[in-house]
Coordinates of C-alpha atoms in Angstrom, one line a residue:
Chain A
M1 CA 111.9 106.2 134.0
L2 CA 112.0 110.6 132.4
L3 CA 110.6 110.0 129.0
N4 CA 112.1 112.6 127.1
P5 CA 109.2 114.5 124.7
E6 CA 108.7 112.4 121.9
Q7 CA 108.5 109.1 124.1
N8 CA 105.9 110.6 125.8
A9 CA 104.7 112.5 122.5
M10 CA 104.5 108.3 121.7
L11 CA 102.9 107.7 126.1
D12 CA 99.8 110.1 125.2
G13 CA 98.9 108.3 121.6
S14 CA 100.0 111.0 118.5
R15 CA 101.2 108.9 117.6
G16 CA 99.0 106.7 116.3
Y17 CA 97.7 103.9 118.3
A18 CA 101.1 101.0 117.6
T19 CA 102.9 104.0 118.7
R20 CA 101.7 103.8 121.9
K21 CA 100.5 100.0 122.4
A22 CA 104.3 99.5 121.6
M23 CA 105.1 103.0 124.3
Q24 CA 103.1 101.2 126.7
I25 CA 105.2 98.3 126.8
L26 CA 108.4 99.5 127.1
V27 CA 107.4 102.2 129.8
A28 CA 106.1 98.8 131.9
L29 CA 109.4 96.7 131.4
G30 CA 110.9 99.9 132.3
E31 CA 108.9 99.8 135.8
I32 CA 109.5 96.7 136.7
Y33 CA 112.4 96.0 136.0
G34 CA 114.1 99.5 137.4
A35 CA 115.5 101.0 134.3
E36 CA 115.8 105.1 133.8
R37 CA 115.8 105.9 130.7
M38 CA 114.5 104.7 126.7
I39 CA 118.2 104.2 124.5
P40 CA 117.7 104.3 121.1
V41 CA 118.3 100.3 119.2
S42 CA 119.8 99.6 116.2
S43 CA 118.5 96.6 115.8
V44 CA 115.5 94.0 115.9
Q45 CA 114.4 89.9 115.6
I46 CA 110.5 89.8 116.3
A47 CA 110.3 86.4 117.1
G48 CA 106.8 85.1 117.5
V49 CA 105.7 84.2 113.3
S50 CA 104.7 80.0 113.4
Y51 CA 101.1 80.4 113.4
D52 CA 101.3 76.9 115.5
N53 CA 103.1 79.4 118.5
L54 CA 101.1 81.8 117.8
G55 CA 97.3 81.7 116.9
E56 CA 94.5 83.7 116.3
A57 CA 94.7 85.6 119.4
G58 CA 98.4 87.0 117.9
L59 CA 97.1 87.7 114.7
Q60 CA 94.6 88.9 115.5
F61 CA 96.8 91.0 117.9
L62 CA 99.3 91.6 115.0
S63 CA 97.0 92.6 112.9
E64 CA 95.1 94.7 115.5
M65 CA 99.0 96.1 115.0
A66 CA 99.5 96.6 111.7
D67 CA 96.2 98.3 111.5
G68 CA 96.8 100.8 113.8
G69 CA 100.1 102.7 111.5
G70 CA 103.0 100.7 112.9
K71 CA 105.3 100.9 111.5
V72 CA 108.9 99.8 112.0
C73 CA 111.9 103.0 112.0
V74 CA 115.5 100.1 112.5
Q75 CA 116.4 96.9 110.7
T76 CA 113.8 93.9 111.8
T77 CA 114.2 90.7 110.1
L78 CA 112.0 87.9 111.6
N79 CA 112.0 83.6 113.4
P80 CA 111.0 81.8 111.1
A81 CA 107.2 81.1 110.1
G82 CA 105.5 77.0 111.0
M83 CA 106.6 76.2 107.0
D84 CA 108.4 76.4 103.8
I85 CA 106.5 79.4 102.0
E86 CA 106.8 78.2 98.4
N87 CA 107.5 74.9 99.6
W88 CA 104.7 74.5 102.2
R89 CA 102.6 70.9 100.7
S90 CA 106.0 68.7 99.8
L91 CA 106.1 69.7 103.7
G92 CA 102.3 68.1 104.1
I93 CA 101.9 71.1 104.6
Q94 CA 98.1 71.9 105.2
P95 CA 96.6 75.0 103.5
D96 CA 94.2 75.8 105.8
F97 CA 97.7 76.2 108.0
A98 CA 99.0 78.2 105.4
E99 CA 96.9 79.7 104.9
K100 CA 97.0 81.5 108.5
Q101 CA 100.5 81.5 108.3
G102 CA 100.3 83.5 104.7
R103 CA 98.2 86.4 106.8
V104 CA 100.3 86.7 110.2
L105 CA 103.4 87.1 107.7
E106 CA 101.1 90.1 106.2
A107 CA 100.8 92.0 108.7
Y108 CA 104.7 91.6 110.0
S109 CA 104.8 93.2 106.2
R110 CA 102.3 95.7 106.5
M111 CA 104.8 96.7 109.1
G112 CA 108.5 96.8 107.3
V113 CA 109.2 93.3 108.4
S114 CA 111.5 92.0 107.0
T115 CA 109.9 88.7 106.5
T116 CA 113.0 86.4 106.9
C117 CA 111.9 84.6 108.3
T118 CA 115.7 82.7 110.0
C119 CA 116.0 81.8 113.5
T120 CA 119.7 82.9 112.2
P121 CA 120.2 86.8 111.5
Y122 CA 123.5 87.3 112.2
L123 CA 123.6 85.0 108.1
T124 CA 121.0 86.9 106.4
G125 CA 122.2 90.6 106.7
N126 CA 120.9 91.1 110.4
R127 CA 124.0 91.2 112.2
P128 CA 124.8 93.7 114.8
L129 CA 128.8 94.9 116.0
F130 CA 130.1 95.1 118.5
G131 CA 128.9 97.9 121.8
E132 CA 125.5 98.5 119.5
H133 CA 122.4 98.2 121.3
I134 CA 119.8 96.1 120.0
A135 CA 116.1 94.2 121.1
W136 CA 115.9 90.6 120.0
S137 CA 113.8 87.6 120.4
E138 CA 114.8 84.4 119.7
S139 CA 116.5 82.7 122.1
S140 CA 119.6 81.3 120.1
A141 CA 120.5 84.5 118.7
V142 CA 120.0 86.5 121.2
C143 CA 122.6 84.2 122.6
Y144 CA 124.5 84.2 120.1
A145 CA 124.7 88.2 119.4
N146 CA 125.4 89.2 123.4
S147 CA 128.1 86.6 123.8
V148 CA 129.6 86.2 119.4
L149 CA 129.2 89.4 118.3
G150 CA 129.6 91.0 121.3
A151 CA 125.9 93.6 121.1
R152 CA 123.2 93.8 123.3
T153 CA 120.5 92.3 124.8
N154 CA 117.8 91.4 126.8
R155 CA 116.0 88.0 126.5
E156 CA 113.4 89.5 124.5
G157 CA 110.2 88.1 123.6
G158 CA 107.2 88.8 120.9
P159 CA 106.1 91.6 121.4
S160 CA 108.3 93.9 123.4
A161 CA 110.7 93.1 120.3
L162 CA 108.3 94.7 118.0
A163 CA 107.3 97.2 121.0
S164 CA 110.9 97.7 119.8
A165 CA 111.4 98.0 116.2
L166 CA 108.1 100.9 116.5
T167 CA 110.0 103.7 118.3
G168 CA 113.4 101.9 117.7
L169 CA 113.6 102.2 122.3
T170 CA 114.3 99.9 124.4
P171 CA 114.4 100.6 128.4
E172 CA 117.8 100.7 129.6
Y173 CA 117.7 97.9 131.8
G174 CA 119.5 94.5 132.0
Y175 CA 122.7 93.2 129.2
H176 CA 122.6 97.4 128.2
L177 CA 124.7 97.5 131.2
A178 CA 128.1 97.2 131.4
K179 CA 128.4 95.4 135.1
N180 CA 125.4 93.0 134.3
R181 CA 127.8 90.9 132.0
R182 CA 130.6 90.0 134.0
P183 CA 131.2 86.6 134.2
T184 CA 129.8 85.0 137.5
L185 CA 131.1 81.0 137.4
T186 CA 133.6 79.5 135.2
F187 CA 133.4 76.2 133.4
Q188 CA 136.8 74.1 132.8
L189 CA 136.6 71.6 130.1
S190 CA 139.3 68.9 130.3
T191 CA 138.4 67.6 126.5
R192 CA 137.9 68.6 123.1
L193 CA 134.7 68.9 122.0
K194 CA 134.4 69.0 118.0
E195 CA 131.2 68.3 116.2
T196 CA 128.5 70.9 116.5
S197 CA 125.9 67.5 119.1
E198 CA 129.6 68.1 121.4
F199 CA 129.0 72.0 121.7
G200 CA 125.2 71.0 121.8
G201 CA 125.9 68.8 124.8
L202 CA 128.2 71.3 126.3
G203 CA 125.3 74.3 126.6
K204 CA 122.1 71.6 127.5
M205 CA 125.1 70.3 130.8
I206 CA 126.4 74.0 131.3
G207 CA 123.1 75.1 130.7
E208 CA 120.9 73.0 133.6
H209 CA 123.3 73.9 135.9
I210 CA 122.9 77.8 135.5
Q211 CA 118.9 77.2 135.2
V212 CA 119.4 76.4 138.9
S213 CA 122.5 78.7 139.9
K214 CA 121.3 82.0 137.6
G215 CA 124.7 83.2 137.4
I216 CA 127.0 84.2 133.6
P217 CA 129.5 81.3 132.5
Y218 CA 132.9 81.6 131.4
I219 CA 133.8 79.1 129.9
K220 CA 138.4 77.6 129.1
G221 CA 139.2 74.8 128.4
I222 CA 138.1 75.6 124.5
Q223 CA 141.0 75.3 121.5
S224 CA 138.7 76.3 118.8
A225 CA 135.2 76.5 117.7
T226 CA 133.7 77.4 114.8
L227 CA 130.4 79.6 113.6
E228 CA 128.5 75.7 113.3
N229 CA 129.6 74.7 116.9
L230 CA 129.1 78.9 118.1
K231 CA 125.6 78.9 117.5
S232 CA 124.7 74.9 118.4
L233 CA 126.0 75.7 121.8
C234 CA 124.0 79.6 122.4
A235 CA 121.0 77.3 120.7
S236 CA 121.3 75.3 123.4
L237 CA 122.7 77.3 127.0
A238 CA 119.0 79.8 126.1
T239 CA 116.6 76.0 125.1
Y240 CA 118.5 74.4 129.2
G241 CA 119.6 76.8 130.8
G242 CA 117.5 80.2 129.5
A243 CA 121.5 81.0 128.7
A244 CA 121.2 84.6 126.8
L245 CA 125.2 85.7 127.2
F246 CA 128.6 82.7 128.0
H247 CA 132.0 84.2 127.9
M248 CA 134.1 81.8 126.0
Q249 CA 138.4 82.5 126.7
G250 CA 139.9 83.3 123.8
V251 CA 136.4 82.9 121.7
T252 CA 133.9 85.8 122.3
P253 CA 135.3 89.3 122.4
E254 CA 134.9 90.5 126.7
A255 CA 135.8 87.5 127.4
S256 CA 139.1 88.7 127.9
S257 CA 137.7 91.5 129.5
F258 CA 137.6 89.6 132.8
T259 CA 139.4 87.7 134.9
P260 CA 137.7 83.5 135.1
P261 CA 135.3 84.1 138.5
L262 CA 137.4 81.7 141.0
E263 CA 133.7 79.4 141.3
Q264 CA 134.0 77.3 138.7
V265 CA 133.3 73.8 137.2
E266 CA 134.7 70.9 135.7
V267 CA 133.8 69.9 132.6
S268 CA 135.4 65.9 131.6
Q269 CA 135.0 63.8 128.3
P270 CA 132.2 60.6 129.8
E271 CA 130.1 63.4 132.8
L272 CA 129.6 64.9 128.6
E273 CA 128.8 61.9 126.9
S274 CA 126.0 61.8 130.0
V275 CA 125.1 64.5 128.8
M276 CA 124.6 64.3 125.1
Q277 CA 123.3 60.0 125.8
S278 CA 120.2 61.6 128.1
L279 CA 119.2 62.8 124.8
N280 CA 119.1 59.1 122.7
D281 CA 115.9 57.8 124.1
A282 CA 115.6 56.3 120.4
T283 CA 117.1 53.9 118.5
A284 CA 118.2 53.8 115.2
A285 CA 115.9 51.6 114.0
E286 CA 113.0 53.3 115.5
V287 CA 113.7 57.2 113.1
D288 CA 111.7 57.8 110.9
F289 CA 112.1 62.0 110.5
V290 CA 116.4 63.2 110.0
S291 CA 116.6 67.0 110.7
L292 CA 119.2 69.2 110.2
G293 CA 119.8 73.1 110.4
C294 CA 118.2 73.7 114.1
P295 CA 119.7 77.0 114.9
H296 CA 119.2 77.4 110.4
L297 CA 121.8 75.6 108.9
S298 CA 124.7 78.0 107.1
I299 CA 125.9 77.8 103.4
H300 CA 129.0 75.1 105.1
E301 CA 126.2 73.1 106.1
I302 CA 125.3 73.5 103.6
E303 CA 127.7 71.4 101.2
Q304 CA 128.5 69.0 103.6
I305 CA 125.3 67.3 103.0
A306 CA 126.1 68.4 99.3
R307 CA 129.2 66.0 100.1
L308 CA 127.2 63.5 101.1
L309 CA 124.7 62.7 99.3
E310 CA 125.3 63.2 95.6
G311 CA 125.2 60.5 94.2
Q312 CA 123.0 58.0 96.6
H313 CA 119.1 58.3 97.8
V314 CA 117.7 59.2 101.3
K315 CA 115.7 56.7 103.0
K316 CA 113.4 58.6 105.3
E317 CA 111.8 61.9 105.5
F318 CA 114.9 64.4 106.1
W319 CA 114.5 68.2 106.7
I320 CA 117.6 70.8 105.9
A321 CA 116.5 73.5 107.2
T322 CA 118.0 77.0 107.0
A323 CA 116.6 80.5 105.8
R324 CA 115.9 81.2 102.2
A325 CA 118.5 83.6 101.6
T326 CA 121.3 80.7 102.6
R327 CA 119.2 78.2 100.9
Q328 CA 119.1 80.2 97.4
I329 CA 122.9 80.5 98.7
A330 CA 122.8 76.8 97.3
D331 CA 120.9 77.0 94.2
Q332 CA 123.6 78.5 93.3
L333 CA 126.3 76.3 94.0
G334 CA 124.2 73.8 93.1
Y335 CA 124.0 72.0 96.0
T336 CA 119.8 72.5 95.6
R337 CA 120.2 70.5 92.6
I338 CA 122.3 67.7 94.6
I339 CA 120.8 67.4 97.8
E340 CA 117.4 67.5 96.1
A341 CA 118.2 64.6 93.3
A342 CA 119.2 62.8 96.6
G343 CA 115.5 62.8 97.5
A344 CA 115.9 65.1 101.0
K345 CA 113.7 68.0 101.5
F346 CA 114.8 72.2 102.2
A347 CA 112.4 72.8 105.0
A348 CA 113.4 76.6 104.3
D349 CA 111.9 79.8 105.9
T350 CA 110.7 77.0 109.2
C351 CA 112.7 73.8 110.9
C352 CA 110.9 71.2 112.9
V353 CA 110.6 73.3 115.4
V354 CA 108.0 75.8 114.9
A355 CA 106.1 73.0 111.9
P356 CA 103.0 71.4 112.6
I357 CA 104.7 68.3 113.0
Q358 CA 103.3 66.6 116.0
G359 CA 101.9 63.3 115.7
R360 CA 103.9 62.4 112.1
F361 CA 106.8 60.5 113.2
T362 CA 107.9 58.1 115.9
A363 CA 111.0 58.9 117.0
M364 CA 113.5 62.0 115.3
A365 CA 118.1 61.9 114.7
T366 CA 119.9 64.9 114.4
D367 CA 122.5 66.9 116.0
S368 CA 120.9 69.8 118.0
A369 CA 120.4 69.5 121.5
K370 CA 117.8 72.2 121.4
A371 CA 116.0 70.1 119.1
C372 CA 115.3 67.4 121.1
Y373 CA 113.7 69.5 123.5
Y374 CA 111.1 70.8 121.4
A375 CA 110.6 67.6 119.4
A376 CA 110.0 64.9 123.3
A377 CA 108.1 68.8 124.5
K378 CA 106.1 69.4 121.8
N379 CA 106.0 66.6 119.3
K380 CA 105.8 63.6 121.4
F381 CA 108.7 62.5 119.7
K382 CA 112.0 60.8 120.3
T383 CA 114.9 61.1 120.8
L384 CA 118.7 60.2 119.5
L385 CA 121.2 62.5 119.2
L386 CA 123.9 62.5 116.4
P387 CA 127.3 63.9 114.8
F388 CA 126.1 65.8 111.7
D389 CA 127.4 63.5 109.1
E390 CA 126.5 59.9 111.5
V391 CA 123.0 62.2 111.0
V392 CA 123.0 62.1 106.7
R393 CA 124.0 58.2 106.9
L394 CA 121.6 57.3 108.7
A395 CA 118.4 59.2 106.3
L396 CA 120.4 56.8 103.8
Q397 CA 120.4 53.7 105.0
Chain B
M1 CA 91.8 97.1 154.3
I2 CA 93.2 99.1 151.7
L3 CA 96.6 97.9 149.2
H4 CA 99.3 100.0 147.7
G5 CA 100.6 98.9 144.5
R6 CA 102.9 99.3 141.6
S7 CA 100.1 100.2 138.5
I8 CA 100.9 98.0 136.0
F9 CA 98.1 98.5 132.6
Q10 CA 95.4 101.1 134.6
G11 CA 92.0 100.6 134.9
N12 CA 89.4 99.8 137.5
A13 CA 87.8 96.7 138.5
Q14 CA 85.5 95.6 140.6
G15 CA 85.1 92.3 141.4
E16 CA 85.2 88.2 143.0
T17 CA 88.8 87.9 144.6
L18 CA 90.8 84.2 143.0
V19 CA 94.3 83.5 145.4
T20 CA 96.5 80.8 144.6
S21 CA 99.8 81.4 146.5
Q22 CA 101.6 79.4 143.4
P23 CA 102.8 80.9 139.9
I24 CA 101.0 80.8 137.0
S25 CA 101.7 79.3 133.1
F26 CA 98.9 80.8 130.4
F27 CA 100.5 79.5 128.2
G28 CA 100.3 75.6 128.1
G29 CA 98.8 75.6 132.2
V30 CA 95.0 78.1 130.8
D31 CA 92.2 77.0 128.4
P32 CA 92.4 79.8 126.3
E33 CA 88.9 79.4 125.2
K34 CA 87.2 78.8 128.6
G35 CA 89.6 80.4 131.2
I36 CA 89.9 76.6 132.9
V37 CA 93.7 76.2 134.6
V38 CA 94.1 73.0 133.3
E39 CA 98.1 73.0 134.8
R40 CA 98.3 69.5 136.2
G41 CA 99.2 69.9 140.4
H42 CA 98.1 73.3 140.1
P43 CA 96.2 74.5 143.6
L44 CA 93.7 76.4 140.3
E45 CA 93.9 73.3 138.4
G46 CA 89.8 73.4 137.3
Q47 CA 89.4 76.5 138.6
C48 CA 87.6 79.5 136.5
I49 CA 89.2 82.8 136.0
A50 CA 86.7 84.4 133.6
G51 CA 85.8 86.9 136.0
K52 CA 87.8 87.5 138.3
V53 CA 90.4 88.7 140.6
L54 CA 92.9 86.5 139.4
V55 CA 96.0 87.1 142.3
F56 CA 98.6 85.4 142.4
P57 CA 103.1 85.7 142.5
T58 CA 104.0 85.4 139.7
G59 CA 104.0 84.8 135.7
K60 CA 105.9 82.4 134.3
G61 CA 106.6 79.5 131.0
S62 CA 106.7 80.7 128.0
T63 CA 106.7 84.3 126.3
V64 CA 103.6 83.0 124.6
G65 CA 101.5 83.5 127.9
S66 CA 100.9 87.2 126.8
Y67 CA 99.3 86.3 124.0
T68 CA 97.3 83.5 126.2
L69 CA 96.0 86.6 127.7
Y70 CA 95.3 88.9 124.6
R71 CA 93.2 85.4 123.5
L72 CA 91.2 84.8 126.8
K73 CA 90.0 88.5 126.6
M74 CA 89.1 88.0 123.3
N75 CA 86.7 85.4 124.1
G76 CA 84.9 87.2 126.7
R77 CA 87.1 84.5 129.0
A78 CA 90.1 86.7 130.9
P79 CA 90.5 87.9 134.7
L80 CA 89.0 90.9 134.8
A81 CA 91.8 91.6 136.6
I82 CA 95.2 90.6 138.5
L83 CA 96.8 91.4 141.1
N84 CA 100.5 90.1 142.0
A85 CA 103.6 89.9 144.2
E86 CA 105.7 90.9 141.6
C87 CA 104.5 90.5 137.9
E88 CA 107.1 89.9 135.4
T89 CA 107.4 90.2 131.6
I90 CA 104.5 87.9 129.8
I91 CA 102.1 88.4 132.6
A92 CA 103.1 93.0 132.3
V93 CA 102.9 92.5 127.9
G94 CA 99.6 90.1 127.7
C95 CA 97.2 91.8 130.7
I96 CA 99.2 95.7 128.1
I97 CA 97.8 94.5 124.5
A98 CA 94.7 92.7 126.6
E99 CA 93.8 96.0 128.4
I100 CA 93.7 94.2 131.7
P101 CA 93.9 96.5 135.0
C102 CA 97.2 94.7 136.2
V103 CA 99.1 96.1 139.6
D104 CA 101.4 94.3 141.2
Q105 CA 103.6 94.8 144.8
L106 CA 101.0 93.9 146.7
P107 CA 100.9 91.7 149.9
I108 CA 98.8 89.1 147.8
Q109 CA 99.2 86.5 151.7
E110 CA 96.7 89.3 152.7
I111 CA 94.2 88.2 150.3
R112 CA 91.7 86.1 150.9
S113 CA 89.5 84.3 148.0
G114 CA 86.2 85.2 147.5
S115 CA 86.8 88.5 149.0
L116 CA 85.2 91.5 147.0
V117 CA 87.9 93.7 146.4
Q118 CA 88.5 96.8 143.9
I119 CA 90.7 97.7 142.0
D120 CA 91.6 101.3 141.2
G121 CA 94.8 103.0 139.5
S122 CA 97.1 101.5 142.1
V123 CA 95.4 101.1 144.5
V124 CA 93.2 98.0 146.4
I125 CA 90.3 98.3 148.7
V126 CA 88.6 95.4 149.8
I127 CA 85.4 95.7 150.6
I128 CA 84.2 92.5 151.6
E129 CA 87.1 90.2 153.4
D130 CA 84.9 87.4 154.4
P131 CA 84.3 84.9 152.2
A132 CA 81.2 83.3 154.5
I133 CA 79.7 87.2 154.6
H134 CA 79.9 88.0 151.6

């Protein structure tokens, strides 16, 4: 790779230990993937925040980088933590875990990272523009940034995203280059989708297809899609297919610059139903945990929950996962009061995927296909995928 | 035998090889406290990678695997060095943060388990090839 004098100074250690380590990571990745040079990034989103995933080793590495003088030089936000930073006791988190989680956040904070703790940074002020080069981890947000916003990022891991934050650079390869953003396979829908659960099901179906074929999907036949629909689709595509980018005719900003690829896969209602059914191994009667907010809820979704819960009382453990900033809007608008009066719990800064809840529940109901995957794989829960409103109603039964 | 590869993390090491033809997932696939491969059905299942020159085609699995390599190093259970056919992000980042010498673009099928090898930057010298003699 060709480095300029300043980048060479970062690599040879003249800019301190942490910057050197960061530059070593970026140069190695650039060499592996054939990048010719480094390009500046304007925004970073870092995964690897929950102590449940990082462990002691991750915490040690982050402390070492903070001790080594690491300081971010672009806007940098964080993924969800393993707990609600203020309200962890009511979610059943142990004090020992809370202490370690606190040390992870402190290390990030010392490096100048905004400890926002959300998987939807684009809803809380870290929202890149069309064509902007960024370095994001958190697979659902990567897919959203590339596809819906038209920004450009590879699927970074936690350490490589941190490396970009500390240097303001990323190696130029992959989705940063226009030639790698072309769709390769058309998915034609012959059914009308409305629910977030259906968009999640579509993401699973397309994801499993491209996991094998390794392409970029071009989706046709969607009449309209809301922000909430698209964030569900992105989470699911990334979880089940490792997808970082898709185009959707009439919806996403780059779609109109391509002609749909000739190779086409038909998506029918029965197929979609059977994909969604494959996530239902729990019965409604078995459900003892209800979770919404994967990815984190928008203020519009919280309003919907408040409307459905007003004046009633939930009979199951019900977590409402969102960014702290979004919950604070809900506080102002009175939704928090209604929801908490109904006995549901806000899980700000965290979610059912990254909190340490293995073994605590038997079966989880959700509207998120992504949450179903991690509930089964990581926490050994049975799952029930339902439309958003029905999830709320089930909590009341 | 002298093999020329590409250096992912520069370093020198000398030791005995442990070779597999299958990719390795460090997150969930290797016990970070003991350095033992725990992935069910993996050809190296039950074997210890600590202090070995670990030879495998490429990494797989979660990106958290980079931190597992770091944790192995902190626990004194890391491989001495890693040799790959094609290094990917998880192994590359893991070797850099844990400071484990790593070379890729090597014809790993030519390296036998139990050989004595020396790594010097991007060059790998197989000193004793036959495990029976060694």
